mmCIF file of C-alpha atoms in Angstrom:
data_model
loop_
_atom_site.group_PDB
_atom_site.id
_atom_site.type_symbol
_atom_site.label_atom_id
_atom_site.label_comp_id
_atom_site.label_asym_id
_atom_site.label_seq_id
_atom_site.Cartn_x
_atom_site.Cartn_y
_atom_site.Cartn_z
ATOM 1 C CA UNK D 1 102.524 -47.181 27.207
ATOM 2 C CA UNK D 2 102.550 -47.369 23.409
ATOM 3 C CA UNK D 3 105.892 -48.211 21.894
ATOM 4 C CA UNK D 4 107.269 -47.453 18.474
ATOM 5 C CA UNK D 5 106.774 -50.377 16.103
ATOM 6 C CA UNK D 6 110.337 -49.965 14.806
ATOM 7 C CA UNK D 7 111.710 -50.159 18.330
ATOM 8 C CA UNK D 8 109.912 -53.478 18.666
ATOM 9 C CA UNK D 9 111.330 -55.018 15.502
ATOM 10 C CA UNK D 10 114.844 -53.734 16.195
ATOM 11 C CA UNK D 11 115.490 -56.673 18.510
ATOM 12 C CA UNK D 12 116.421 -59.998 16.829
ATOM 13 C CA UNK D 13 114.565 -62.061 19.433
ATOM 14 C CA UNK D 14 111.361 -60.123 18.838
ATOM 15 C CA UNK D 15 111.762 -60.560 15.074
ATOM 16 C CA UNK D 16 112.155 -64.309 15.658
ATOM 17 C CA UNK D 17 109.007 -64.330 17.807
ATOM 18 C CA UNK D 18 107.136 -62.521 15.032
ATOM 19 C CA UNK D 19 108.304 -65.166 12.555
ATOM 20 C CA UNK D 20 107.149 -67.953 14.880
ATOM 21 C CA UNK D 21 103.663 -66.627 15.472
ATOM 22 C CA UNK D 22 103.160 -65.508 11.877
ATOM 23 C CA UNK D 23 102.132 -69.073 11.030
ATOM 24 C CA UNK D 24 100.028 -69.907 14.067
ATOM 25 C CA UNK D 25 99.032 -68.558 17.457
ATOM 26 C CA UNK D 26 101.236 -69.848 20.264
ATOM 27 C CA UNK D 27 101.358 -69.818 24.052
ATOM 28 C CA UNK D 28 104.243 -68.086 25.821
ATOM 29 C CA UNK D 29 105.642 -71.476 26.881
ATOM 30 C CA UNK D 30 105.558 -72.779 23.302
ATOM 31 C CA UNK D 31 107.324 -69.630 22.127
ATOM 32 C CA UNK D 32 109.913 -69.827 24.925
ATOM 33 C CA UNK D 33 110.840 -73.393 23.922
ATOM 34 C CA UNK D 34 112.381 -71.962 20.757
ATOM 35 C CA UNK D 35 114.873 -69.744 22.590
ATOM 36 C CA UNK D 36 117.825 -70.138 24.936
ATOM 37 C CA UNK D 37 116.411 -67.610 27.360
ATOM 38 C CA UNK D 38 114.126 -67.642 30.344
ATOM 39 C CA UNK D 39 110.350 -67.661 30.130
ATOM 40 C CA UNK D 40 110.422 -64.247 31.838
ATOM 41 C CA UNK D 41 112.664 -62.819 29.084
ATOM 42 C CA UNK D 42 110.300 -64.104 26.400
ATOM 43 C CA UNK D 43 107.353 -62.635 28.330
ATOM 44 C CA UNK D 44 109.082 -59.244 28.344
ATOM 45 C CA UNK D 45 109.505 -59.430 24.559
ATOM 46 C CA UNK D 46 105.844 -60.405 24.170
ATOM 47 C CA UNK D 47 104.804 -57.470 26.351
ATOM 48 C CA UNK D 48 106.751 -55.052 24.150
ATOM 49 C CA UNK D 49 105.256 -56.560 20.987
ATOM 50 C CA UNK D 50 101.788 -56.302 22.531
ATOM 51 C CA UNK D 51 102.317 -52.684 23.609
ATOM 52 C CA UNK D 52 103.079 -51.659 20.040
ATOM 53 C CA UNK D 53 100.134 -53.761 18.770
ATOM 54 C CA UNK D 54 102.219 -56.120 16.641
ATOM 55 C CA UNK D 55 100.759 -59.097 18.480
ATOM 56 C CA UNK D 56 97.463 -59.712 20.199
ATOM 57 C CA UNK D 57 96.547 -61.926 23.122
ATOM 58 C CA UNK D 58 93.584 -64.262 23.129
ATOM 59 C CA UNK D 59 92.430 -66.254 26.119
ATOM 60 C CA UNK D 60 91.458 -69.874 25.376
ATOM 61 C CA UNK D 61 90.488 -71.528 28.625
ATOM 62 C CA UNK D 62 93.447 -71.179 30.964
ATOM 63 C CA UNK D 63 95.924 -70.519 28.171
ATOM 64 C CA UNK D 64 96.859 -67.215 26.543
ATOM 65 C CA UNK D 65 97.715 -67.398 22.854
ATOM 66 C CA UNK D 66 99.684 -64.776 20.982
ATOM 67 C CA UNK D 67 99.093 -64.126 17.292
ATOM 68 C CA UNK D 68 100.439 -61.652 14.780
ATOM 69 C CA UNK D 69 98.519 -58.498 13.867
ATOM 70 C CA UNK D 70 98.960 -58.505 10.092
ATOM 71 C CA UNK D 71 97.511 -55.010 9.658
ATOM 72 C CA UNK D 72 100.198 -53.564 11.922
ATOM 73 C CA UNK D 73 102.886 -55.281 9.826
ATOM 74 C CA UNK D 74 101.551 -53.359 6.828
ATOM 75 C CA UNK D 75 102.672 -50.166 8.585
ATOM 76 C CA UNK D 76 106.259 -51.428 8.356
ATOM 77 C CA UNK D 77 105.798 -52.387 4.713
ATOM 78 C CA UNK D 78 104.387 -48.928 3.923
ATOM 79 C CA UNK D 79 107.454 -47.281 5.456
ATOM 80 C CA UNK D 80 109.784 -49.608 3.530
ATOM 81 C CA UNK D 81 107.994 -48.905 0.246
ATOM 82 C CA UNK D 82 109.654 -45.501 -0.098
ATOM 83 C CA UNK D 83 113.079 -47.166 0.035
ATOM 84 C CA UNK D 84 112.000 -50.027 -2.196
ATOM 85 C CA UNK D 85 111.271 -47.520 -4.968
ATOM 86 C CA UNK D 86 114.713 -45.944 -4.557
ATOM 87 C CA UNK D 87 116.405 -49.365 -4.678
ATOM 88 C CA UNK D 88 114.459 -50.407 -7.769
ATOM 89 C CA UNK D 89 115.423 -47.186 -9.560
ATOM 90 C CA UNK D 90 119.086 -47.705 -8.688
ATOM 91 C CA UNK D 91 119.000 -51.336 -9.799
ATOM 92 C CA UNK D 92 117.418 -50.276 -13.089
ATOM 93 C CA UNK D 93 120.174 -47.693 -13.559
ATOM 94 C CA UNK D 94 122.828 -50.306 -12.802
ATOM 95 C CA UNK D 95 121.211 -52.737 -15.220
ATOM 96 C CA UNK D 96 121.253 -50.079 -17.948
ATOM 97 C CA UNK D 97 124.899 -49.272 -17.262
ATOM 98 C CA UNK D 98 125.889 -52.936 -17.386
ATOM 99 C CA UNK D 99 124.032 -53.330 -20.681
ATOM 100 C CA UNK D 100 125.940 -50.367 -22.132
ATOM 101 C CA UNK D 101 129.271 -51.763 -20.920
ATOM 102 C CA UNK D 102 128.438 -55.182 -22.352
ATOM 103 C CA UNK D 103 127.451 -53.651 -25.703
ATOM 104 C CA UNK D 104 130.668 -51.586 -25.855
ATOM 105 C CA UNK D 105 132.847 -54.680 -25.256
ATOM 106 C CA UNK D 106 131.508 -56.382 -28.397
#
């Protein structure tokens, strides 16, 4: 079952897992050590992240390592870009207004 990428990042624990494995691949046990939850709960989060292709599994001997799929993160950035442009335009408008107000006070 493929999940929506935005459903996956909606959960704060999954966002924290993404932040952890963004720097280096980690085993489920290493990831679980960073949370006050059970190993099974962390495994469920990893399964959801894997189902939406935000993370990938790699077998190294007897260990499974999870790493971040950077290309999939770009999908989120692409979606945010439309809002980034709106925010930048509004900030520019606010900056112009503040400049006018400052000039009028002199």
